[in-house]
Amino acid sequence: MAAKLGRKLLLEWGGEEIPGVREKGINRNGEPVDISSDDDDGWRALLTEAGQNQVDVSVSGVTKTHQLAADWHAGTRTKTLEITDTQTGATISGTFYLASYNETGTYNGAVTFEASFQSSGEVAYNNYS
């Protein structure tokens, strides 16, 4: 796989691009189910199917809109989140919950934000590369 630019990942919340994003993180987790018993002679055994799958997304950047803050305060915390790799066309999309939103302003700097999203239901991955 060729190296890619992080700024080529486009994030849309409820169909609208999240402006000002500088950094993005995508964590995919499949929680294992421990099925160990005496039959395993002291070795852990895991079920091949995950007990729970989840995708968590974190973003941070320069505050250019107050839409995420407004959604959080209005309780409009569940929307479609789509991440598109504009270099390959690959997408990750599903219903996500806006779990946290934080703004920070320093004396002589731009107001910045951090937000985290947690998947609610199945998340689709389409790899078009």
Tab-separated table of N, CA, C and O in Angstrom:
chain	number	residue	atom	x	y	z
A	1	MET	N	0.837	-1.166	0.000
A	1	MET	CA	0.000	0.000	0.000
A	1	MET	C	0.890	1.240	0.000
A	1	MET	O	1.842	1.335	0.750
A	2	ALA	N	0.556	2.181	-0.836
A	2	ALA	CA	1.311	3.424	-0.905
A	2	ALA	C	0.964	4.327	0.271
A	2	ALA	O	-0.146	4.282	0.798
A	3	ALA	N	1.911	5.158	0.671
A	3	ALA	CA	1.671	6.114	1.739
A	3	ALA	C	0.624	7.128	1.286
A	3	ALA	O	0.492	7.409	0.092
A	4	LYS	N	-0.129	7.675	2.250
A	4	LYS	CA	-1.195	8.612	1.920
A	4	LYS	C	-1.122	9.826	2.829
A	4	LYS	O	-0.593	9.758	3.939
A	5	LEU	N	-1.682	10.921	2.381
A	5	LEU	CA	-1.775	12.141	3.164
A	5	LEU	C	-3.000	12.103	4.064
A	5	LEU	O	-4.101	11.803	3.597
A	6	GLY	N	-2.814	12.424	5.342
A	6	GLY	CA	-3.935	12.453	6.274
A	6	GLY	C	-4.972	13.501	5.920
A	6	GLY	O	-6.159	13.330	6.188
A	7	ARG	N	-4.546	14.586	5.306
A	7	ARG	CA	-5.494	15.643	4.963
A	7	ARG	C	-6.417	15.245	3.818
A	7	ARG	O	-7.353	15.950	3.505
A	8	LYS	N	-6.174	14.102	3.194
A	8	LYS	CA	-7.027	13.621	2.112
A	8	LYS	C	-8.197	12.774	2.625
A	8	LYS	O	-8.943	12.214	1.844
A	9	LEU	N	-8.354	12.699	3.960
A	9	LEU	CA	-9.506	12.018	4.541
A	9	LEU	C	-10.578	13.059	4.819
A	9	LEU	O	-10.371	13.999	5.573
A	10	LEU	N	-11.736	12.893	4.199
A	10	LEU	CA	-12.847	13.823	4.340
A	10	LEU	C	-13.864	13.238	5.326
A	10	LEU	O	-14.264	12.087	5.183
A	11	LEU	N	-14.258	14.029	6.321
A	11	LEU	CA	-15.253	13.582	7.303
A	11	LEU	C	-16.542	14.367	7.118
A	11	LEU	O	-16.518	15.595	7.043
A	12	GLU	N	-17.655	13.634	7.040
A	12	GLU	CA	-18.972	14.249	6.932
A	12	GLU	C	-19.844	13.776	8.077
A	12	GLU	O	-19.935	12.581	8.346
A	13	TRP	N	-20.477	14.714	8.760
A	13	TRP	CA	-21.365	14.456	9.893
A	13	TRP	C	-22.766	14.880	9.459
A	13	TRP	O	-22.994	16.048	9.164
A	14	GLY	N	-23.673	13.912	9.334
A	14	GLY	CA	-25.016	14.226	8.873
A	14	GLY	C	-25.037	14.756	7.449
A	14	GLY	O	-25.883	15.564	7.096
A	15	GLY	N	-24.076	14.322	6.628
A	15	GLY	CA	-24.021	14.737	5.235
A	15	GLY	C	-23.268	16.033	4.987
A	15	GLY	O	-23.101	16.443	3.840
A	16	GLU	N	-22.807	16.692	6.051
A	16	GLU	CA	-22.078	17.951	5.923
A	16	GLU	C	-20.624	17.760	6.352
A	16	GLU	O	-20.360	17.156	7.390
A	17	GLU	N	-19.695	18.303	5.575
A	17	GLU	CA	-18.283	18.205	5.922
A	17	GLU	C	-18.007	18.904	7.249
A	17	GLU	O	-18.568	19.960	7.537
A	18	ILE	N	-17.162	18.296	8.071
A	18	ILE	CA	-16.715	18.919	9.314
A	18	ILE	C	-15.527	19.806	8.944
A	18	ILE	O	-14.455	19.307	8.622
A	19	PRO	N	-15.705	21.140	8.985
A	19	PRO	CA	-14.610	22.016	8.577
A	19	PRO	C	-13.557	22.168	9.676
A	19	PRO	O	-13.843	22.001	10.853
A	20	GLY	N	-12.340	22.508	9.266
A	20	GLY	CA	-11.266	22.807	10.207
A	20	GLY	C	-10.537	21.613	10.772
A	20	GLY	O	-9.643	21.770	11.603
A	21	VAL	N	-10.879	20.409	10.349
A	21	VAL	CA	-10.250	19.206	10.900
A	21	VAL	C	-8.788	19.148	10.495
A	21	VAL	O	-8.436	19.366	9.337
A	22	ARG	N	-7.931	18.871	11.464
A	22	ARG	CA	-6.500	18.699	11.213
A	22	ARG	C	-6.055	17.261	11.433
A	22	ARG	O	-5.215	16.743	10.710
A	23	GLU	N	-6.581	16.643	12.488
A	23	GLU	CA	-6.155	15.286	12.826
A	23	GLU	C	-7.365	14.390	12.982
A	23	GLU	O	-8.406	14.821	13.470
A	24	LYS	N	-7.214	13.141	12.540
A	24	LYS	CA	-8.274	12.156	12.626
A	24	LYS	C	-7.705	10.842	13.135
A	24	LYS	O	-6.566	10.506	12.821
A	25	GLY	N	-8.501	10.129	13.894
A	25	GLY	CA	-8.103	8.805	14.357
A	25	GLY	C	-9.276	7.856	14.220
A	25	GLY	O	-10.413	8.221	14.529
A	26	ILE	N	-9.011	6.666	13.723
A	26	ILE	CA	-10.055	5.656	13.561
A	26	ILE	C	-9.598	4.403	14.287
A	26	ILE	O	-8.543	3.847	13.972
A	27	ASN	N	-10.371	3.989	15.282
A	27	ASN	CA	-10.046	2.800	16.059
A	27	ASN	C	-11.123	1.750	15.813
A	27	ASN	O	-12.295	1.984	16.074
A	28	ARG	N	-10.717	0.606	15.299
A	28	ARG	CA	-11.626	-0.517	15.070
A	28	ARG	C	-11.330	-1.560	16.138
A	28	ARG	O	-10.176	-1.933	16.329
A	29	ASN	N	-12.373	-2.027	16.809
A	29	ASN	CA	-12.170	-2.981	17.892
A	29	ASN	C	-13.196	-4.102	17.802
A	29	ASN	O	-14.392	-3.849	17.682
A	30	GLY	N	-12.723	-5.322	17.860
A	30	GLY	CA	-13.576	-6.504	17.925
A	30	GLY	C	-13.296	-7.199	19.246
A	30	GLY	O	-12.266	-7.847	19.395
A	31	GLU	N	-14.180	-6.990	20.196
A	31	GLU	CA	-13.972	-7.530	21.543
A	31	GLU	C	-14.057	-9.061	21.521
A	31	GLU	O	-15.079	-9.629	21.152
A	32	PRO	N	-12.975	-9.739	21.906
A	32	PRO	CA	-12.977	-11.199	21.862
A	32	PRO	C	-13.832	-11.811	22.976
A	32	PRO	O	-14.078	-11.184	23.999
A	33	VAL	N	-14.268	-13.031	22.728
A	33	VAL	CA	-15.027	-13.786	23.725
A	33	VAL	C	-14.131	-14.926	24.210
A	33	VAL	O	-13.714	-15.785	23.424
A	34	ASP	N	-13.821	-14.915	25.494
A	34	ASP	CA	-12.958	-15.937	26.093
A	34	ASP	C	-13.777	-17.200	26.335
A	34	ASP	O	-14.777	-17.180	27.052
A	35	ILE	N	-13.370	-18.302	25.700
A	35	ILE	CA	-14.070	-19.589	25.867
A	35	ILE	C	-13.141	-20.632	26.490
A	35	ILE	O	-13.328	-21.840	26.325
A	36	SER	N	-12.138	-20.154	27.240
A	36	SER	CA	-11.163	-21.056	27.859
A	36	SER	C	-11.825	-21.976	28.869
A	36	SER	O	-12.766	-21.593	29.568
A	37	SER	N	-11.303	-23.180	28.925
A	37	SER	CA	-11.767	-24.154	29.914
A	37	SER	C	-10.586	-25.047	30.296
A	37	SER	O	-9.483	-24.894	29.774
A	38	ASP	N	-10.822	-25.947	31.181
A	38	ASP	CA	-9.770	-26.888	31.581
A	38	ASP	C	-9.232	-27.678	30.387
A	38	ASP	O	-8.084	-28.110	30.387
A	39	ASP	N	-10.063	-27.842	29.364
A	39	ASP	CA	-9.659	-28.600	28.178
A	39	ASP	C	-8.514	-27.929	27.413
A	39	ASP	O	-7.856	-28.553	26.595
A	40	ASP	N	-8.270	-26.648	27.660
A	40	ASP	CA	-7.259	-25.896	26.921
A	40	ASP	C	-5.886	-25.947	27.583
A	40	ASP	O	-4.955	-25.263	27.131
A	41	ASP	N	-5.757	-26.718	28.663
A	41	ASP	CA	-4.483	-26.965	29.322
A	41	ASP	C	-3.759	-25.668	29.716
A	41	ASP	O	-2.559	-25.538	29.539
A	42	GLY	N	-4.528	-24.690	30.207
A	42	GLY	CA	-3.928	-23.456	30.697
A	42	GLY	C	-3.727	-22.374	29.644
A	42	GLY	O	-3.233	-21.306	29.954
A	43	TRP	N	-4.076	-22.670	28.413
A	43	TRP	CA	-3.960	-21.667	27.347
A	43	TRP	C	-5.299	-20.991	27.112
A	43	TRP	O	-6.348	-21.631	27.154
A	44	ARG	N	-5.250	-19.717	26.874
A	44	ARG	CA	-6.478	-18.985	26.579
A	44	ARG	C	-7.006	-19.411	25.216
A	44	ARG	O	-6.252	-19.572	24.256
A	45	ALA	N	-8.317	-19.568	25.109
A	45	ALA	CA	-8.984	-19.871	23.848
A	45	ALA	C	-10.039	-18.798	23.597
A	45	ALA	O	-10.782	-18.427	24.498
A	46	LEU	N	-10.050	-18.293	22.367
A	46	LEU	CA	-10.995	-17.237	22.004
A	46	LEU	C	-11.916	-17.714	20.898
A	46	LEU	O	-11.495	-18.403	19.965
A	47	LEU	N	-13.168	-17.315	21.004
A	47	LEU	CA	-14.145	-17.591	19.959
A	47	LEU	C	-13.712	-16.843	18.702
A	47	LEU	O	-13.178	-15.741	18.783
A	48	THR	N	-13.900	-17.428	17.535
A	48	THR	CA	-13.465	-16.769	16.296
A	48	THR	C	-14.320	-15.558	15.954
A	48	THR	O	-13.890	-14.690	15.188
A	49	GLU	N	-15.508	-15.459	16.505
A	49	GLU	CA	-16.383	-14.312	16.264
A	49	GLU	C	-16.289	-13.345	17.446
A	49	GLU	O	-16.263	-13.765	18.596
A	50	ALA	N	-16.229	-12.049	17.144
A	50	ALA	CA	-16.152	-11.049	18.202
A	50	ALA	C	-17.474	-10.962	18.962
A	50	ALA	O	-18.545	-11.101	18.384
A	51	GLY	N	-17.382	-10.704	20.253
A	51	GLY	CA	-18.579	-10.516	21.060
A	51	GLY	C	-19.227	-9.173	20.776
A	51	GLY	O	-20.443	-9.027	20.817
A	52	GLN	N	-18.399	-8.180	20.467
A	52	GLN	CA	-18.898	-6.846	20.125
A	52	GLN	C	-17.892	-6.163	19.217
A	52	GLN	O	-16.705	-6.152	19.508
A	53	ASN	N	-18.380	-5.623	18.109
A	53	ASN	CA	-17.550	-4.838	17.204
A	53	ASN	C	-17.877	-3.367	17.398
A	53	ASN	O	-19.037	-3.009	17.631
A	54	GLN	N	-16.867	-2.533	17.290
A	54	GLN	CA	-17.108	-1.102	17.421
A	54	GLN	C	-16.052	-0.338	16.654
A	54	GLN	O	-14.936	-0.814	16.461
A	55	VAL	N	-16.450	0.856	16.208
A	55	VAL	CA	-15.531	1.777	15.555
A	55	VAL	C	-15.636	3.093	16.303
A	55	VAL	O	-16.740	3.607	16.510
A	56	ASP	N	-14.514	3.625	16.738
A	56	ASP	CA	-14.461	4.911	17.409
A	56	ASP	C	-13.636	5.859	16.548
A	56	ASP	O	-12.579	5.481	16.031
A	57	VAL	N	-14.122	7.079	16.388
A	57	VAL	CA	-13.453	8.080	15.561
A	57	VAL	C	-13.186	9.302	16.428
A	57	VAL	O	-14.065	9.752	17.164
A	58	SER	N	-11.972	9.821	16.348
A	58	SER	CA	-11.640	11.061	17.056
A	58	SER	C	-11.123	12.063	16.032
A	58	SER	O	-10.453	11.699	15.074
A	59	VAL	N	-11.498	13.314	16.232
A	59	VAL	CA	-11.046	14.382	15.345
A	59	VAL	C	-10.644	15.589	16.179
A	59	VAL	O	-11.133	15.774	17.300
A	60	SER	N	-9.762	16.393	15.631
A	60	SER	CA	-9.410	17.660	16.268
A	60	SER	C	-9.022	18.631	15.174
A	60	SER	O	-8.639	18.241	14.073
A	61	GLY	N	-9.134	19.917	15.490
A	61	GLY	CA	-8.784	20.915	14.499
A	61	GLY	C	-9.101	22.316	14.977
A	61	GLY	O	-9.281	22.562	16.174
A	62	VAL	N	-9.186	23.233	14.028
A	62	VAL	CA	-9.477	24.634	14.291
A	62	VAL	C	-10.990	24.838	14.171
A	62	VAL	O	-11.593	24.434	13.180
A	63	THR	N	-11.597	25.460	15.181
A	63	THR	CA	-13.036	25.675	15.171
A	63	THR	C	-13.411	26.676	14.081
A	63	THR	O	-12.963	27.820	14.108
A	64	LYS	N	-14.201	26.219	13.105
A	64	LYS	CA	-14.666	27.091	12.022
A	64	LYS	C	-16.184	27.145	11.964
A	64	LYS	O	-16.744	27.924	11.196
A	65	THR	N	-16.839	26.295	12.742
A	65	THR	CA	-18.291	26.271	12.827
A	65	THR	C	-18.661	25.769	14.217
A	65	THR	O	-17.831	25.167	14.896
A	66	HIS	N	-19.876	26.001	14.620
A	66	HIS	CA	-20.313	25.530	15.932
A	66	HIS	C	-21.332	24.398	15.810
A	66	HIS	O	-22.064	24.125	16.756
A	67	GLN	N	-21.374	23.740	14.639
A	67	GLN	CA	-22.378	22.708	14.410
A	67	GLN	C	-22.243	21.534	15.379
A	67	GLN	O	-23.245	21.064	15.918
A	68	LEU	N	-21.031	21.068	15.632
A	68	LEU	CA	-20.870	19.940	16.563
A	68	LEU	C	-21.273	20.346	17.975
A	68	LEU	O	-21.952	19.582	18.672
A	69	ALA	N	-20.893	21.540	18.402
A	69	ALA	CA	-21.293	22.021	19.730
A	69	ALA	C	-22.812	22.146	19.803
A	69	ALA	O	-23.434	21.750	20.792
A	70	ALA	N	-23.422	22.703	18.752
A	70	ALA	CA	-24.879	22.865	18.722
A	70	ALA	C	-25.576	21.512	18.770
A	70	ALA	O	-26.569	21.343	19.496
A	71	ASP	N	-25.074	20.540	18.001
A	71	ASP	CA	-25.670	19.194	18.021
A	71	ASP	C	-25.551	18.571	19.401
A	71	ASP	O	-26.485	17.941	19.893
A	72	TRP	N	-24.383	18.732	20.022
A	72	TRP	CA	-24.187	18.138	21.349
A	72	TRP	C	-25.186	18.735	22.347
A	72	TRP	O	-25.860	18.010	23.068
A	73	HIS	N	-25.296	20.058	22.374
A	73	HIS	CA	-26.189	20.715	23.336
A	73	HIS	C	-27.663	20.458	23.042
A	73	HIS	O	-28.470	20.396	23.970
A	74	ALA	N	-28.010	20.308	21.771
A	74	ALA	CA	-29.411	20.050	21.403
A	74	ALA	C	-29.797	18.592	21.610
A	74	ALA	O	-30.966	18.238	21.492
A	75	GLY	N	-28.807	17.756	21.918
A	75	GLY	CA	-29.091	16.325	22.069
A	75	GLY	C	-29.185	15.608	20.738
A	75	GLY	O	-29.590	14.454	20.675
A	76	THR	N	-28.780	16.270	19.666
A	76	THR	CA	-28.767	15.662	18.330
A	76	THR	C	-27.422	14.978	18.154
A	76	THR	O	-26.573	15.437	17.413
A	77	ARG	N	-27.243	13.905	18.887
A	77	ARG	CA	-25.912	13.288	18.954
A	77	ARG	C	-25.768	12.042	18.099
A	77	ARG	O	-24.698	11.443	18.069
A	78	THR	N	-26.816	11.634	17.414
A	78	THR	CA	-26.737	10.450	16.566
A	78	THR	C	-27.035	10.859	15.126
A	78	THR	O	-28.125	11.339	14.838
A	79	LYS	N	-26.039	10.684	14.276
A	79	LYS	CA	-26.163	10.999	12.851
A	79	LYS	C	-25.270	10.040	12.065
A	79	LYS	O	-24.476	9.296	12.635
A	80	THR	N	-25.355	10.142	10.759
A	80	THR	CA	-24.468	9.378	9.894
A	80	THR	C	-23.105	10.062	9.852
A	80	THR	O	-23.022	11.279	9.690
A	81	LEU	N	-22.067	9.276	10.049
A	81	LEU	CA	-20.694	9.758	9.903
A	81	LEU	C	-20.085	8.988	8.749
A	81	LEU	O	-20.195	7.761	8.682
A	82	GLU	N	-19.473	9.715	7.826
A	82	GLU	CA	-18.818	9.066	6.695
A	82	GLU	C	-17.411	9.624	6.563
A	82	GLU	O	-17.206	10.832	6.619
A	83	ILE	N	-16.468	8.722	6.412
A	83	ILE	CA	-15.070	9.079	6.210
A	83	ILE	C	-14.695	8.581	4.822
A	83	ILE	O	-14.838	7.396	4.527
A	84	THR	N	-14.228	9.498	3.985
A	84	THR	CA	-13.872	9.147	2.617
A	84	THR	C	-12.405	9.441	2.383
A	84	THR	O	-11.929	10.540	2.668
A	85	ASP	N	-11.691	8.452	1.879
A	85	ASP	CA	-10.312	8.651	1.441
A	85	ASP	C	-10.401	9.193	0.022
A	85	ASP	O	-10.720	8.451	-0.911
A	86	THR	N	-10.168	10.473	-0.137
A	86	THR	CA	-10.353	11.098	-1.449
A	86	THR	C	-9.308	10.654	-2.469
A	86	THR	O	-9.483	10.899	-3.656
A	87	GLN	N	-8.254	9.982	-2.030
A	87	GLN	CA	-7.245	9.472	-2.955
A	87	GLN	C	-7.673	8.153	-3.582
A	87	GLN	O	-7.356	7.879	-4.722
A	88	THR	N	-8.398	7.322	-2.813
A	88	THR	CA	-8.769	5.998	-3.312
A	88	THR	C	-10.273	5.810	-3.477
A	88	THR	O	-10.710	4.874	-4.135
A	89	GLY	N	-11.063	6.652	-2.837
A	89	GLY	CA	-12.515	6.500	-2.874
A	89	GLY	C	-13.047	5.569	-1.800
A	89	GLY	O	-14.251	5.371	-1.680
A	90	ALA	N	-12.163	4.967	-0.991
A	90	ALA	CA	-12.598	4.065	0.077
A	90	ALA	C	-13.410	4.845	1.110
A	90	ALA	O	-13.112	6.003	1.400
A	91	THR	N	-14.444	4.212	1.665
A	91	THR	CA	-15.293	4.877	2.655
A	91	THR	C	-15.552	3.991	3.856
A	91	THR	O	-15.562	2.766	3.760
A	92	ILE	N	-15.761	4.646	4.982
A	92	ILE	CA	-16.259	4.032	6.202
A	92	ILE	C	-17.498	4.832	6.552
A	92	ILE	O	-17.435	6.064	6.625
A	93	SER	N	-18.637	4.169	6.745
A	93	SER	CA	-19.848	4.926	7.048
A	93	SER	C	-20.786	4.114	7.928
A	93	SER	O	-20.794	2.891	7.899
A	94	GLY	N	-21.550	4.862	8.714
A	94	GLY	CA	-22.528	4.241	9.592
A	94	GLY	C	-23.142	5.290	10.504
A	94	GLY	O	-22.864	6.483	10.393
A	95	THR	N	-23.973	4.819	11.405
A	95	THR	CA	-24.573	5.699	12.394
A	95	THR	C	-23.621	5.794	13.578
A	95	THR	O	-23.159	4.776	14.088
A	96	PHE	N	-23.333	7.027	13.974
A	96	PHE	CA	-22.398	7.261	15.071
A	96	PHE	C	-23.028	8.181	16.098
A	96	PHE	O	-23.923	8.967	15.792
A	97	TYR	N	-22.533	8.087	17.317
A	97	TYR	CA	-22.976	8.904	18.444
A	97	TYR	C	-21.877	9.904	18.774
A	97	TYR	O	-20.723	9.523	18.954
A	98	LEU	N	-22.220	11.188	18.829
A	98	LEU	CA	-21.275	12.233	19.216
A	98	LEU	C	-21.085	12.147	20.725
A	98	LEU	O	-21.877	12.666	21.497
A	99	ALA	N	-20.041	11.451	21.144
A	99	ALA	CA	-19.838	11.151	22.563
A	99	ALA	C	-19.245	12.313	23.333
A	99	ALA	O	-19.575	12.522	24.497
A	100	SER	N	-18.353	13.080	22.691
A	100	SER	CA	-17.745	14.206	23.400
A	100	SER	C	-17.387	15.308	22.427
A	100	SER	O	-17.112	15.063	21.255
A	101	TYR	N	-17.401	16.535	22.946
A	101	TYR	CA	-16.999	17.700	22.175
A	101	TYR	C	-16.322	18.673	23.129
A	101	TYR	O	-16.844	18.972	24.198
A	102	ASN	N	-15.130	19.142	22.753
A	102	ASN	CA	-14.351	20.023	23.610
A	102	ASN	C	-13.776	21.155	22.771
A	102	ASN	O	-13.261	20.918	21.679
A	103	GLU	N	-13.875	22.384	23.277
A	103	GLU	CA	-13.244	23.527	22.628
A	103	GLU	C	-12.221	24.129	23.582
A	103	GLU	O	-12.458	24.195	24.789
A	104	THR	N	-11.107	24.580	23.027
A	104	THR	CA	-10.053	25.200	23.813
A	104	THR	C	-9.601	26.468	23.105
A	104	THR	O	-9.371	26.453	21.900
A	105	GLY	N	-9.468	27.546	23.865
A	105	GLY	CA	-8.980	28.791	23.298
A	105	GLY	C	-7.825	29.310	24.128
A	105	GLY	O	-7.957	29.488	25.333
A	106	THR	N	-6.705	29.526	23.485
A	106	THR	CA	-5.559	30.101	24.180
A	106	THR	C	-5.520	31.600	23.919
A	106	THR	O	-6.124	32.097	22.959
A	107	TYR	N	-4.807	32.305	24.744
A	107	TYR	CA	-4.748	33.768	24.678
A	107	TYR	C	-4.384	34.278	23.285
A	107	TYR	O	-5.023	35.161	22.746
A	108	ASN	N	-3.369	33.700	22.689
A	108	ASN	CA	-2.860	34.230	21.436
A	108	ASN	C	-2.922	33.172	20.331
A	108	ASN	O	-1.988	33.023	19.549
A	109	GLY	N	-4.029	32.431	20.283
A	109	GLY	CA	-4.129	31.376	19.284
A	109	GLY	C	-5.567	31.139	18.858
A	109	GLY	O	-6.502	31.715	19.412
A	110	ALA	N	-5.722	30.290	17.884
A	110	ALA	CA	-7.040	29.948	17.366
A	110	ALA	C	-7.787	29.071	18.365
A	110	ALA	O	-7.177	28.306	19.114
A	111	VAL	N	-9.108	29.166	18.355
A	111	VAL	CA	-9.930	28.259	19.149
A	111	VAL	C	-9.904	26.903	18.441
A	111	VAL	O	-10.125	26.811	17.229
A	112	THR	N	-9.574	25.873	19.186
A	112	THR	CA	-9.497	24.530	18.620
A	112	THR	C	-10.563	23.641	19.234
A	112	THR	O	-11.152	23.965	20.260
A	113	PHE	N	-10.818	22.506	18.588
A	113	PHE	CA	-11.815	21.574	19.089
A	113	PHE	C	-11.309	20.144	19.014
A	113	PHE	O	-10.399	19.827	18.243
A	114	GLU	N	-11.928	19.307	19.820
A	114	GLU	CA	-11.740	17.856	19.773
A	114	GLU	C	-13.112	17.238	19.886
A	114	GLU	O	-13.951	17.727	20.659
A	115	ALA	N	-13.362	16.178	19.141
A	115	ALA	CA	-14.636	15.475	19.220
A	115	ALA	C	-14.384	13.983	19.080
A	115	ALA	O	-13.426	13.559	18.424
A	116	SER	N	-15.244	13.195	19.716
A	116	SER	CA	-15.157	11.744	19.557
A	116	SER	C	-16.532	11.200	19.202
A	116	SER	O	-17.552	11.687	19.682
A	117	PHE	N	-16.517	10.198	18.328
A	117	PHE	CA	-17.733	9.564	17.834
A	117	PHE	C	-17.628	8.063	18.078
A	117	PHE	O	-16.559	7.475	17.895
A	118	GLN	N	-18.755	7.440	18.461
A	118	GLN	CA	-18.786	5.999	18.696
A	118	GLN	C	-19.863	5.383	17.814
A	118	GLN	O	-20.983	5.907	17.731
A	119	SER	N	-19.520	4.279	17.154
A	119	SER	CA	-20.473	3.630	16.261
A	119	SER	C	-21.667	3.089	17.033
A	119	SER	O	-21.552	2.658	18.171
A	120	SER	N	-22.820	3.148	16.362
A	120	SER	CA	-24.056	2.589	16.906
A	120	SER	C	-24.684	1.758	15.798
A	120	SER	O	-25.353	2.285	14.914
A	121	GLY	N	-24.424	0.481	15.808
A	121	GLY	CA	-24.876	-0.389	14.728
A	121	GLY	C	-23.728	-0.730	13.800
A	121	GLY	O	-22.573	-0.375	14.035
A	122	GLU	N	-24.065	-1.404	12.731
A	122	GLU	CA	-23.062	-1.878	11.782
A	122	GLU	C	-22.414	-0.714	11.035
A	122	GLU	O	-23.069	0.256	10.683
A	123	VAL	N	-21.118	-0.846	10.799
A	123	VAL	CA	-20.355	0.157	10.057
A	123	VAL	C	-19.893	-0.487	8.753
A	123	VAL	O	-19.311	-1.569	8.755
A	124	ALA	N	-20.178	0.198	7.640
A	124	ALA	CA	-19.810	-0.319	6.327
A	124	ALA	C	-18.431	0.179	5.926
A	124	ALA	O	-18.087	1.344	6.176
A	125	TYR	N	-17.661	-0.697	5.310
A	125	TYR	CA	-16.347	-0.335	4.774
A	125	TYR	C	-16.328	-0.735	3.314
A	125	TYR	O	-16.562	-1.899	2.960
A	126	ASN	N	-16.088	0.241	2.443
A	126	ASN	CA	-15.995	-0.018	1.009
A	126	ASN	C	-14.607	0.393	0.551
A	126	ASN	O	-14.276	1.574	0.581
A	127	ASN	N	-13.814	-0.579	0.140
A	127	ASN	CA	-12.442	-0.332	-0.291
A	127	ASN	C	-12.404	-0.343	-1.814
A	127	ASN	O	-12.395	-1.394	-2.424
A	128	TYR	N	-12.332	0.833	-2.403
A	128	TYR	CA	-12.361	0.943	-3.859
A	128	TYR	C	-10.991	1.015	-4.480
A	128	TYR	O	-10.863	1.174	-5.679
A	129	SER	N	-9.928	0.903	-3.697
A	129	SER	CA	-8.579	1.038	-4.277
A	129	SER	C	-8.193	-0.193	-5.072
A	129	SER	O	-8.691	-1.248	-4.951
